[in-house]
Every structure is written in structure tokens, then in C-alpha cells.
Tab-separated table of C-alpha atoms in Angstrom:
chain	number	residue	atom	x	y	z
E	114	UNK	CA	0.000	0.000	0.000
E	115	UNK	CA	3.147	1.930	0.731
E	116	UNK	CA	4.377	2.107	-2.867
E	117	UNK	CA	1.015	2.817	-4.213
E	118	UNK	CA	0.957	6.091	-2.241
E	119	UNK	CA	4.175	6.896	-3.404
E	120	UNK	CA	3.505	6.180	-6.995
E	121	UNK	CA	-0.313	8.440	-6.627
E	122	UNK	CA	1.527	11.173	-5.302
E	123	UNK	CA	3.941	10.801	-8.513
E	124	UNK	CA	1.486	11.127	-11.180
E	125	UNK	CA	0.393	14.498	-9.043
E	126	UNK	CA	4.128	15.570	-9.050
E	127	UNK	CA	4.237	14.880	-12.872
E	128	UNK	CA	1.071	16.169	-13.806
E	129	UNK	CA	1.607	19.463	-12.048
E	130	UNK	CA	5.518	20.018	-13.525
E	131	UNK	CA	4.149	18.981	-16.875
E	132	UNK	CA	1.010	21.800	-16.808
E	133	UNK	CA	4.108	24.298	-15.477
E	134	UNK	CA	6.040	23.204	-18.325
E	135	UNK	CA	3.598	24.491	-20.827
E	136	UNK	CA	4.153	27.840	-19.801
E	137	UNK	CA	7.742	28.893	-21.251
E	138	UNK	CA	8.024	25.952	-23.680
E	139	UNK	CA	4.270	25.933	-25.377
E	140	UNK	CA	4.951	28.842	-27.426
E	141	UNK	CA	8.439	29.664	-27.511
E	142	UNK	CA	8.579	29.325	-31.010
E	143	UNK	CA	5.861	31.779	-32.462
E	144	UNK	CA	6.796	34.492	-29.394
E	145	UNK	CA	10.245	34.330	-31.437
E	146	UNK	CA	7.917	34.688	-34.608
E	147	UNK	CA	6.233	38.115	-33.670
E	148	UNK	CA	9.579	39.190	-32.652
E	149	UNK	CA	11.068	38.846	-36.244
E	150	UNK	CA	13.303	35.792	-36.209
E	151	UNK	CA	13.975	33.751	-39.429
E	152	UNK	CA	13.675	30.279	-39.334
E	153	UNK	CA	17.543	29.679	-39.659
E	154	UNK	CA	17.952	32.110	-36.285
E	155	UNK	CA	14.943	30.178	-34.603
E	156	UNK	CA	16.131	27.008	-35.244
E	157	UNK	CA	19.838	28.269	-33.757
E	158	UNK	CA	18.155	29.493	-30.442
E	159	UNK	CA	15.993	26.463	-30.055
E	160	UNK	CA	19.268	24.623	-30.975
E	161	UNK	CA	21.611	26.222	-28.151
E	162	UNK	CA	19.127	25.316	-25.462
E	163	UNK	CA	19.436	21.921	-26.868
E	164	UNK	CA	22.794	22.072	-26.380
E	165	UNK	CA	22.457	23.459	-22.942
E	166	UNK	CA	20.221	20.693	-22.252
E	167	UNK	CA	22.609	17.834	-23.616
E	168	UNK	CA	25.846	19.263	-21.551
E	169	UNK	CA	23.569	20.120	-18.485
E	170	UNK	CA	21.369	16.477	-18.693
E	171	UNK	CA	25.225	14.620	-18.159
E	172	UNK	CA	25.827	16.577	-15.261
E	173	UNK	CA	22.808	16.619	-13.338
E	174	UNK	CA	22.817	12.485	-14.532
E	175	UNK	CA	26.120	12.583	-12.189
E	176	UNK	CA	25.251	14.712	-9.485
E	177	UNK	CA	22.368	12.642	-8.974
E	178	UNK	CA	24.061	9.332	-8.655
E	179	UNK	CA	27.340	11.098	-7.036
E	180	UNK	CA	24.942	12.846	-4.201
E	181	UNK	CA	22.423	9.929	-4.187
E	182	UNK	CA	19.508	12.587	-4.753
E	183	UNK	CA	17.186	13.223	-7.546
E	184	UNK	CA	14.878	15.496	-5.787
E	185	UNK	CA	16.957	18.107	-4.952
E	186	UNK	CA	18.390	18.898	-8.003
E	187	UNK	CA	14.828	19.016	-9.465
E	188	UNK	CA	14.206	21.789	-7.404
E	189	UNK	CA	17.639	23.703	-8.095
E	190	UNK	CA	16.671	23.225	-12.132
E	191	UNK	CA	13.211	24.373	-11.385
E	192	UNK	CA	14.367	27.463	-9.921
E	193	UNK	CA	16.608	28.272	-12.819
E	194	UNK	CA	14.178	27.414	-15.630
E	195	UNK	CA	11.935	29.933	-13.444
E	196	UNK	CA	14.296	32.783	-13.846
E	197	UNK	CA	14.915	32.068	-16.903
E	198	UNK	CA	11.405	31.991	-18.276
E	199	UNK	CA	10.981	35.003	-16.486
E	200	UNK	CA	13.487	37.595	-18.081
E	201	UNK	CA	13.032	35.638	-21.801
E	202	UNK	CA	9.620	37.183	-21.947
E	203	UNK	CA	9.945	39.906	-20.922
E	204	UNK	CA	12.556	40.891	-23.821
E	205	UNK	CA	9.970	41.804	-26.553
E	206	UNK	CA	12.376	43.440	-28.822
E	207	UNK	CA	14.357	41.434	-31.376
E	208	UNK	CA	17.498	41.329	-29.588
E	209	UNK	CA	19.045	38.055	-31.071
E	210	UNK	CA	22.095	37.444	-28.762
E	211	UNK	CA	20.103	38.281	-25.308
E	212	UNK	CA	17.184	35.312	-26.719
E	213	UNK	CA	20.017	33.403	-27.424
E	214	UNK	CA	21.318	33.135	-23.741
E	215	UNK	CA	18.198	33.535	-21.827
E	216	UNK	CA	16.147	31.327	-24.445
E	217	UNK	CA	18.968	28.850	-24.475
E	218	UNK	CA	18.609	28.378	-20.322
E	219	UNK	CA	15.038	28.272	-21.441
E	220	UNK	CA	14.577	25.231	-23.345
E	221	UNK	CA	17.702	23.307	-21.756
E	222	UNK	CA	15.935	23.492	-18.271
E	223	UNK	CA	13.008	22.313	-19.558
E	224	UNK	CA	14.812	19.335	-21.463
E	225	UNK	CA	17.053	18.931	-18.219
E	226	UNK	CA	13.929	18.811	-15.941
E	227	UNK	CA	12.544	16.393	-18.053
E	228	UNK	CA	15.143	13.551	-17.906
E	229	UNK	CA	15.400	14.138	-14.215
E	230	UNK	CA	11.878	13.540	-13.205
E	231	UNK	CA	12.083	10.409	-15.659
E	232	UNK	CA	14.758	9.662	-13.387
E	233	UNK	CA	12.896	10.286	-9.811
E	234	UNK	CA	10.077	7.694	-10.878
E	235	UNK	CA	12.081	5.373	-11.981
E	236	UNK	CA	14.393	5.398	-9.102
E	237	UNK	CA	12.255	6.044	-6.032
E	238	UNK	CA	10.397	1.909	-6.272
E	239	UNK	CA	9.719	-0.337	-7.689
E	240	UNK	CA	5.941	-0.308	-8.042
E	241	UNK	CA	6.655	3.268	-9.868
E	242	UNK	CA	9.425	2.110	-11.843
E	243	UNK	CA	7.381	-0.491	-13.408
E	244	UNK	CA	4.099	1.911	-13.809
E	245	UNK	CA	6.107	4.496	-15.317
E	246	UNK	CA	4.019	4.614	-18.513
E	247	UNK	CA	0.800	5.989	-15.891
E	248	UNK	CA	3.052	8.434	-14.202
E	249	UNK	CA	3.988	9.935	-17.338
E	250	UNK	CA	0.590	10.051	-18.657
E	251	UNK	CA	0.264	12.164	-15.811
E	252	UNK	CA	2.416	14.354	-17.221
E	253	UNK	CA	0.996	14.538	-20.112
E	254	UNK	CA	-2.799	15.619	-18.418
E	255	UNK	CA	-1.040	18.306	-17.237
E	256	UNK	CA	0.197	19.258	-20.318
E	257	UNK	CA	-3.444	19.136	-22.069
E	258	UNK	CA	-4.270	21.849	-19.339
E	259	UNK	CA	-1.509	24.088	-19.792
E	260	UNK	CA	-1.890	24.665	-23.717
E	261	UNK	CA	-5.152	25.823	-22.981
E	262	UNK	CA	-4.117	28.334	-20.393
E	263	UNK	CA	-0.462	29.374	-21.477
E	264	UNK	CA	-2.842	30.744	-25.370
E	265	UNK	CA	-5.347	32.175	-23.090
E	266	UNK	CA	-2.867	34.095	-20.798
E	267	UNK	CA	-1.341	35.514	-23.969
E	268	UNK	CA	-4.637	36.364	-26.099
E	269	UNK	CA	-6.291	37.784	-22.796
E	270	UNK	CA	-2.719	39.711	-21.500
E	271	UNK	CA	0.813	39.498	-22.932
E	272	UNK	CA	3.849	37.142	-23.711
E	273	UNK	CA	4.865	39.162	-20.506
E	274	UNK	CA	3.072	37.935	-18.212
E	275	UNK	CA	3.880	33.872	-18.438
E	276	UNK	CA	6.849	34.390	-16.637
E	277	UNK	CA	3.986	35.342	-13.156
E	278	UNK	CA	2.121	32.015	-14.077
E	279	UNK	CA	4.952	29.959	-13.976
E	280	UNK	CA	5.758	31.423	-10.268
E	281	UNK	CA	2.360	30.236	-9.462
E	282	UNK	CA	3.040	27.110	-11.118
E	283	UNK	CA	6.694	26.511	-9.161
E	284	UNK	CA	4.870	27.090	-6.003
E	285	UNK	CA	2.211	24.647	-6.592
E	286	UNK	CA	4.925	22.226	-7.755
E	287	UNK	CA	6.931	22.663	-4.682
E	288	UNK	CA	3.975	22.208	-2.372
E	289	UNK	CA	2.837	19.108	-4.186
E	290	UNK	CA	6.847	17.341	-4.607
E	291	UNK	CA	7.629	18.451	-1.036
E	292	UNK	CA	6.231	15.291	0.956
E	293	UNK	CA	7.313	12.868	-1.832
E	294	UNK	CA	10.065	10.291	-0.917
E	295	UNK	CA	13.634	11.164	-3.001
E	296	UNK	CA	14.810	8.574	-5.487
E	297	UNK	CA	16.486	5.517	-3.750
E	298	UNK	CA	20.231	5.380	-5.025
E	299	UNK	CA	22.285	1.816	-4.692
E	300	UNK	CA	24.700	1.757	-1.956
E	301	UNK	CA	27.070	-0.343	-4.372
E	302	UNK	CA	30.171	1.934	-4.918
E	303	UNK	CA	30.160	4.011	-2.279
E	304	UNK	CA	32.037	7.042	-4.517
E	305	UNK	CA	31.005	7.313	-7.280
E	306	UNK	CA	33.942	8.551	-9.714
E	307	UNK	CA	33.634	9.970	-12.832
E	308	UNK	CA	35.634	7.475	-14.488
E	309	UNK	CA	32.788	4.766	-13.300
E	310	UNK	CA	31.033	6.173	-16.430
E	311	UNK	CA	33.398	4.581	-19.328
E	312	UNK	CA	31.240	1.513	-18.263
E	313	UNK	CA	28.764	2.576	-20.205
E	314	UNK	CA	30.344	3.310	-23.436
E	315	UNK	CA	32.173	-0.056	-22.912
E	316	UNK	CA	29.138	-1.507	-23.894
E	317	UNK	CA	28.634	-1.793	-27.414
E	318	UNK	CA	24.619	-2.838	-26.802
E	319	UNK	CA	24.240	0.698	-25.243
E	320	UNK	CA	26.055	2.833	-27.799
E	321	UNK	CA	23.877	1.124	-30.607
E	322	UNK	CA	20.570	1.838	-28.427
E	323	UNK	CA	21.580	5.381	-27.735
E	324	UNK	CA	22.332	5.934	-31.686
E	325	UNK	CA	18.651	4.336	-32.593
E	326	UNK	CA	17.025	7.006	-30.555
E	327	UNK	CA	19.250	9.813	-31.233
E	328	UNK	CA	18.264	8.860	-34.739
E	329	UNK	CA	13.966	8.928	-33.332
E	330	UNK	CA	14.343	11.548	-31.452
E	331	UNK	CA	15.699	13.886	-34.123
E	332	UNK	CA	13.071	12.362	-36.440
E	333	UNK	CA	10.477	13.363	-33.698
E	334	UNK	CA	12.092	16.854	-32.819
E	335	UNK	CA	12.374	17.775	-36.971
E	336	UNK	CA	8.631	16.751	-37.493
E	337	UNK	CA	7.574	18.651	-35.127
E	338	UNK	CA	9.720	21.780	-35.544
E	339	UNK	CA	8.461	21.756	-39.064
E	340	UNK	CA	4.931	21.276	-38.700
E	341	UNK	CA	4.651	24.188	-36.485
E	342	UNK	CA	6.522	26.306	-39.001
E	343	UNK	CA	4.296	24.924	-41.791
E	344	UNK	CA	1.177	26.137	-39.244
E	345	UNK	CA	2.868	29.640	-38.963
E	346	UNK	CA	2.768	29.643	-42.918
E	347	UNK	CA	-0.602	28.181	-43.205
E	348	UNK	CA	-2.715	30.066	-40.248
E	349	UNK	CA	-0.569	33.139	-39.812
E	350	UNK	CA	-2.750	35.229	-37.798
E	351	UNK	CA	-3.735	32.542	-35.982
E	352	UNK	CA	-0.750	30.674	-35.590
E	353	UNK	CA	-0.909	30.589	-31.913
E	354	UNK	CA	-4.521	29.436	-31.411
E	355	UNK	CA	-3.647	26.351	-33.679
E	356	UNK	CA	-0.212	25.165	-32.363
E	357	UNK	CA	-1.870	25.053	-28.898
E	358	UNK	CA	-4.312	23.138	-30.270
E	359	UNK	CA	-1.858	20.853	-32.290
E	360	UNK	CA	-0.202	20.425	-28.313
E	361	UNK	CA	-2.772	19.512	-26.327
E	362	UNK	CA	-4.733	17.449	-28.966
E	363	UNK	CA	-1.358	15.227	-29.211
E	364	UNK	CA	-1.212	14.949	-25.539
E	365	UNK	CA	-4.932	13.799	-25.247
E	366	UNK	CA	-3.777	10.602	-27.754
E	367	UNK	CA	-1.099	9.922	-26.215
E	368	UNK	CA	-2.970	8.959	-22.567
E	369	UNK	CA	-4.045	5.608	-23.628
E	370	UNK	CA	-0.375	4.360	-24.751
E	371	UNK	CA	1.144	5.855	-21.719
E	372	UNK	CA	-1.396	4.029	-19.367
E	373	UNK	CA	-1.078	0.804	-21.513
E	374	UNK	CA	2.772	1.458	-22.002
E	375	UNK	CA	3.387	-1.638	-19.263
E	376	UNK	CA	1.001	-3.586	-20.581
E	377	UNK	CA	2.019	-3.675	-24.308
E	378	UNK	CA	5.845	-4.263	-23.604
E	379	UNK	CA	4.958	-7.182	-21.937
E	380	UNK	CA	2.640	-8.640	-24.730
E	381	UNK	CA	5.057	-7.607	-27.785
E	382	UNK	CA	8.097	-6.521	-26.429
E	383	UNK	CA	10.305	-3.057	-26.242
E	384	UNK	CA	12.138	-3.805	-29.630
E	385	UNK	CA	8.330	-4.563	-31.975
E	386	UNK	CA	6.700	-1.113	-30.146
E	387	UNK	CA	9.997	0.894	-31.040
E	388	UNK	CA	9.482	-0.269	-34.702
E	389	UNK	CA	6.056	0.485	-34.450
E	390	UNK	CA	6.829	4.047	-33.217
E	391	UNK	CA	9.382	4.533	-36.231
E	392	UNK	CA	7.138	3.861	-38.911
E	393	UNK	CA	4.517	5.779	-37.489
E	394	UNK	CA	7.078	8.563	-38.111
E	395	UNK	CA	7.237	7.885	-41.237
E	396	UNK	CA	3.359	8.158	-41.965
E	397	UNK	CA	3.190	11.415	-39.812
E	398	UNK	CA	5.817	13.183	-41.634
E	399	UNK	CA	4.428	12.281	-45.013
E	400	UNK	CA	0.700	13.589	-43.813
E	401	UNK	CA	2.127	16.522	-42.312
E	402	UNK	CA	3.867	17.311	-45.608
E	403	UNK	CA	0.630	16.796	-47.532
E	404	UNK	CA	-1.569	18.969	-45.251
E	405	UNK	CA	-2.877	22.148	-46.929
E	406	UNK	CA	-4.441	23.655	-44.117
E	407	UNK	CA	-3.750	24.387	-40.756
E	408	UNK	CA	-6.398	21.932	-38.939
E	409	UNK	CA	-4.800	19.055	-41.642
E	410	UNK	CA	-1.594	19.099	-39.265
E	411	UNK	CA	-3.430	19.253	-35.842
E	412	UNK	CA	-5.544	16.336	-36.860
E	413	UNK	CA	-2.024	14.352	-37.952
E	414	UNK	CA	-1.253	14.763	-34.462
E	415	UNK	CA	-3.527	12.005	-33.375
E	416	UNK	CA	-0.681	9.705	-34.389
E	417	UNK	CA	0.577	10.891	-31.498
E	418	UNK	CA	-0.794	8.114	-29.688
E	419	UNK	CA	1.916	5.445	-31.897
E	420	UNK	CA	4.852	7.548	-31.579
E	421	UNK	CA	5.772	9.741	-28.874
E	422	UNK	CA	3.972	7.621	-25.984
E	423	UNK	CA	5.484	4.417	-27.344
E	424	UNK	CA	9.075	6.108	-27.935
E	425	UNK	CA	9.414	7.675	-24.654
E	426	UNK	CA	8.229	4.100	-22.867
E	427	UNK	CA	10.638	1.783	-24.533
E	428	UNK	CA	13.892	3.977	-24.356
E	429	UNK	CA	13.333	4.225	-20.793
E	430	UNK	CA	12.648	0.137	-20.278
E	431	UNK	CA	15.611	-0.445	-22.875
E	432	UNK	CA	18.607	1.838	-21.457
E	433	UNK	CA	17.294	0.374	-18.074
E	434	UNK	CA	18.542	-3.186	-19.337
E	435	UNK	CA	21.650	-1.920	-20.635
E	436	UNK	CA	22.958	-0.199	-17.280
E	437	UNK	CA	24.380	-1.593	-14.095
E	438	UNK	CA	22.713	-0.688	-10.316
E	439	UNK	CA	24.588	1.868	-9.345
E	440	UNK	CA	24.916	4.345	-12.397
E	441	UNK	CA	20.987	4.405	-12.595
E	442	UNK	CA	21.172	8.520	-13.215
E	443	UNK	CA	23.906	8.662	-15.088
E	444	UNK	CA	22.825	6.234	-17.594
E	445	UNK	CA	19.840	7.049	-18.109
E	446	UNK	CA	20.452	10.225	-18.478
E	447	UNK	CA	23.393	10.040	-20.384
E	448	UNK	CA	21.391	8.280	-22.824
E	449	UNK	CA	18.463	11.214	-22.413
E	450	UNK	CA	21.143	13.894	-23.041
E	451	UNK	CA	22.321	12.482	-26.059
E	452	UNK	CA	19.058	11.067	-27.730
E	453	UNK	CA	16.543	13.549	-27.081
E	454	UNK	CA	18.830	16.912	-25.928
E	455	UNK	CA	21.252	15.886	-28.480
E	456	UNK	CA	18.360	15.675	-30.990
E	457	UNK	CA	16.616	18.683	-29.970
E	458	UNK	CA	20.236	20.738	-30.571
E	459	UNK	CA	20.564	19.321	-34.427
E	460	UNK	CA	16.622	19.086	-35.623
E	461	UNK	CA	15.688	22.963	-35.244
E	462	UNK	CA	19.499	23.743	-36.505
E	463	UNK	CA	19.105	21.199	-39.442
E	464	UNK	CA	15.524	22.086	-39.658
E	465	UNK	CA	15.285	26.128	-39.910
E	466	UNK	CA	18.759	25.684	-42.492
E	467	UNK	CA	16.899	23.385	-44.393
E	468	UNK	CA	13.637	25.694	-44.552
E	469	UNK	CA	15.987	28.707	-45.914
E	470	UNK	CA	17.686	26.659	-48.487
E	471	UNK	CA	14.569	24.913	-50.358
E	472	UNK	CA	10.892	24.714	-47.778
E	473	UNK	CA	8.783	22.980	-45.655
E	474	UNK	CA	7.108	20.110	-47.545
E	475	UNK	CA	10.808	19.027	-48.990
E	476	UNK	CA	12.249	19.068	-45.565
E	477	UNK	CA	9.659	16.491	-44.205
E	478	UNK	CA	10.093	14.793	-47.200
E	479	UNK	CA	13.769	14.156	-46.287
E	480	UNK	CA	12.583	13.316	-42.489
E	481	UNK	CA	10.555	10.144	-44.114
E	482	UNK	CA	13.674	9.252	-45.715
E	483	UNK	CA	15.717	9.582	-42.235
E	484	UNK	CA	13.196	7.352	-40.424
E	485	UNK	CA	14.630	4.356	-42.578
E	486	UNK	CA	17.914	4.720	-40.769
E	487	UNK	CA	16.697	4.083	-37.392
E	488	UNK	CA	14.898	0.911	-38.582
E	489	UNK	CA	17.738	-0.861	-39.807
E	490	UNK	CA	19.486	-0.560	-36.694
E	491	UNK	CA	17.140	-1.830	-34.704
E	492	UNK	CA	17.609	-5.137	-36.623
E	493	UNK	CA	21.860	-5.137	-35.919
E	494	UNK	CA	20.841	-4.077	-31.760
E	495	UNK	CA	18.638	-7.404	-31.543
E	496	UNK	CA	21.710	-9.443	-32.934
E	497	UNK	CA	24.018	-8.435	-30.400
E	498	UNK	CA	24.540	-9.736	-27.400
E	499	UNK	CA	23.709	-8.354	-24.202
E	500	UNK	CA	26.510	-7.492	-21.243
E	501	UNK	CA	26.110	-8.562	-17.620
E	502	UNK	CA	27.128	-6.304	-14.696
């Protein structure tokens, strides 16, 4: 009964970071818009958060494991991405260098915080460790609510004031988190050294598996970079009524894979739902390059529910394999820095370069073409052989 009241009061912890969440990261993008940023100079902002996020990911990974706390540096990250959030919107002048830095903290918090809550459920039992899939749906509710309420704060006031809602929303977070039991670290190696993590890149297995999803998660991060860019060409005026749309509709199709996420990789197996996920890619790419209006790409977005969901579940279970006891954090989050930070930092680069040079429908053209490469590693991964600890 213990662990059931410790994984309840995770889904609340998720689902109120999550709806906090949507408040600097929801629309980042078109508040860069209005401001006058090409695509090439959005794509390098959204890119050096990324990298922010992949540098920052390793050494929070570390800390965590090193200090044998995940909580506390969940709340440090918090207060930063606060701060951050704050000043970024309040710069409403096209200053490129000052969005650069401040944006840059922006969405490498956000990617940072991400990982590290992954991290917290999967570390603090059991019983949430193997209902992760619910506690991240969780997270996901809460980011249904906050699209709603980060367009409605900025049609009813300004960009301005979203830096005051996420105060209120770092409070509530802090109120909610603060009874909730920190993740439980192995007392195997009682310093951890950071030379303990060449262990993980010793393992060929693990480098292959990081690679696939580096390879997803750009796939993921450069179909969805473009399609909002293909709604700021389609809707214009209304650019920011759709996108929030296009996020919470996603999250609503995701629920039911995140809730069955334990379920189906029992029945079928990490490997077959990670193959699933990369040809749905490929399908929502294609339909996103074929959409001619607006509503077209929020509508794709109900393929959500066979990619992201489905993705985020089976790189979690499959690093998990792949990593000894004692370098839980750092693994995982290794992995997270490099797949999805790592991925984040190249798709908006490769992405707003690739709009400038020829446009939108040829660039997700070349993403369907990309998802092939993913696919054909999976087959080498399931013919290696796996390392014991």
C-alpha cells in the first residue's frame, strides 16, 4: 500500500511540472515569430538550449548518482528554468544574442527537468518504476491543461506575463513534490567517480541503443519543428490558437499508450513497439507534408498516440537493461542527453537551415527518408549480445 501512495503522489508531481512546463516551452517558437526571427535564427536558439540541455542532462545524470539525490536537483533546475522563463519574456524586442542566452537556459531546463523527473520515478520503487508509462501520462494531463491556459494568458494579457504564471506554477509544484520520498540510489560503490562512467560506453549494446534514438528523437524533434513552421505559414494570424491546439490534442492521444505502455511491452516486447513508433514517423511526416491547411496538421497529431507515448516508454525500459545498479542517473540520463537533448540541438538547426535553403514540404520529405535509418538498426541491436554487470 506503501508504494502505491508513493507512486499516486507521482502522477500528481508529474502532472503538475508537466502543466508548469507548458508555460515557457508551449509557445516559444511563435513568441520568437512576432519578434522577427527567421527560421535559420529560430532554429539556432531552439538549438543552443538543446545544447544546454545535452551538456547540463550529463551533469545533473552525475550529481544525482554522485549525491544519491534526484529530488533536490529538481528543485535547483526548477528554480533556474523559473528565472529564466521570467526575463526571456519579458525581452519583446528582437534582440538576437540576449534570446540566445536567456532562451537557451530556457529550453535546456526544460529538457534537463525532463530527464530528471524520468529519473525520480524510476528510481524512487519499484511499483513506480514499473508503472512508469501511468506516471507519465500524468504528465501529459497536465500538459493538455496548460496549452489551454499558457494561449489564453497571452490572447487575454501578454507574452509578458507567463513568466507570473509559472511562479504560481513553481509554487504549486513545490507544495505538491515536497512530501514525496527522493529517489532511492544503490549503496554499491560508495564514490562514485567519474571514471565509473566509461562503463557505459564499454558496452557496445548501449552505444547502438543510444544511436537508434538519437536517430527517433531527431526524427520526432524535426517533425515537429516543421509542422509548427508549416502552421505559422498556413494560419498566420492565428498561428498561436492552432499550435496550442496541435499540443494539447497530441497529448490527449497519447494517454491511452502511456497508461497501456506496461502492458504492451509485456505482450510484444520493447524492440516490436519501437518499430512500431518509427514507422509511425514515417506516416506522420508524409501527412504533415501533404496537409494544406492548418487543422490538416493538428488532426495528424492524433498519431501521437503510436509515436511519442510508445518512444518515450521503450527507451526508458531499454537503457534500463543496458545499465548496471549503481549508475541508474547517469545512464539514463546520459542516454536522455544524447538522444533527445542531443536531438533537440541538431533538428531545429538542421531544420530552420533546411527551410531557408529549399521549404517545408521538402524538408519532411527528407525526415521520411531519415526514419529508414533508425529501422535498420534496430535489426543489428537485436543481434548483439547483451553485457552482464
Amino acid at each position: 500500500m506503501q508504494n502505491k501512495k508513493s507512486m499516486f503522489r507521482m502522477m500528481a508531481v508529474f502532472f503538475i511540472y508537466y502543466l508548469g512546463f507548458a508555460t515557457p516551452y508551449v509557445l516559444m517558437i511563435p513568441y520568437l515569430q512576432q519578434i522577427g526571427y527567421s527560421g535559420s535564427e529560430q532554429g539556432i536558439i531552439i538549438a543552443t538550449g538543446s545544447l544546454i540541455g545535452m551538456i547540463g542532462q550529463m551533469i545533473f545524470g552525475y550529481l544525482c548518482d554522485k549525491y544519491r539525490s534526484v529530488k533536490k536537483f529538481v528543485y535547483l533546475g526548477t528554480v533556474i528554468l523559473l528565472v529564466s522563463t521570467w526575463v526571456f519574456y519579458f525581452i519583446s524586442t528582437k534582440q538576437f544574442f540576449l534570446h540566445l542566452a536567456i532562451g537557451g537556459f530556457v529550453q535546456g531546463l526544460f529538457l534537463i527537468l525532463c530527464g530528471t523527473l524520468d529519473s525520480w520515478a524510476l528510481e524512487v520503487d519499484e511499483t513506480s518504476r514499473e508503472n512508469y508509462g501511468s506516471i507519465r501520462a500524468f504528465g501529459a494531463l497536465g500538459w493538455i491543461v496548460g496549452g489551454p491556459i499558457v494561449a489564453y494568458i497571452v490572447s487575454r494579457f501578454d507574452y509578458s506575463y507567463l513568466g507570473y504564471a509559472y511562479l504560481v506554477m513553481t509554487i504549486l509544484a513545490f507544495a505538491i513534490s515536497y512530501g514525496v520520498q527522493d529517489a532511492q540510489k544503490s549503496e554499491q560503490h560508495q564514490e562514485l567517480k567519474l571514471s565509473d562512467v566509461s562503463v557505459l560506453l564499454k558496452n557496445k549494446r548501449y552505444v547502438v541503443l543510444v544511436l537508434i534514438f538519437f536517430l527517433a528523437f531527431f526524427i520526432l524533434q524535426a517533425e515537429g519543428f516543421l509542422a509548427v513552421q508549416k502552421i505559422g505559414i498556413l494560419a498566420s494570424e492565428q498561428k498561436e490558437t492552432f499550435i496550442s491546439m496541435k499540443s494539447s490534442f497530441q497529448a490527449i492521444f497519447e494517454l491511452p499508450f502511456f497508461f497501456l505502455g506496461g502492458y504492451l511491452i509485456k505482450r510484444y516486447g520493447s524492440l516490436k513497439l519501437l518499430m512500431v513508433a518509427l514507422f509511425a514517423y514515417m506516416l506522420r511526416a508524409s501527412l504533415s507534408m501533404m496537409s494544406t491547411e492548418a487543422i490538416h496538421i493538428v488532426y495528424v497529431s492524433a498519431l501521437q498516440m503510436l509515436t511519442y507515448p510508445l518512444l518515450t516508454i521503450t527507451s526508458k525500459e531499454m537503457v534500463e537493461q543496458e545499465i548496471p545498479d549503481y549508475l541508474r542517473s547517469t545512464g539514463q540520463q546520459f542516454a536522455f542527453s544524447v538522444y533527445n537533448c542531443g536531438a533537440a540541438f541538431l533538428a531545429p538547426l538542421v531544420g530552420g537551415i533546411m527551410m531557408d535553403v529549399t521549404n517545408v514540404n521538402q524538408s519532411l520529405l527528407m525526415i521520411v527518408f531519415i526514419c529508414i535509418l533508425p529501422i535498420l538498426l534496430c535489426f543489428v541491436y537485436r543481434k548483439m549480445k547483451r553485457v552482464t554487470y
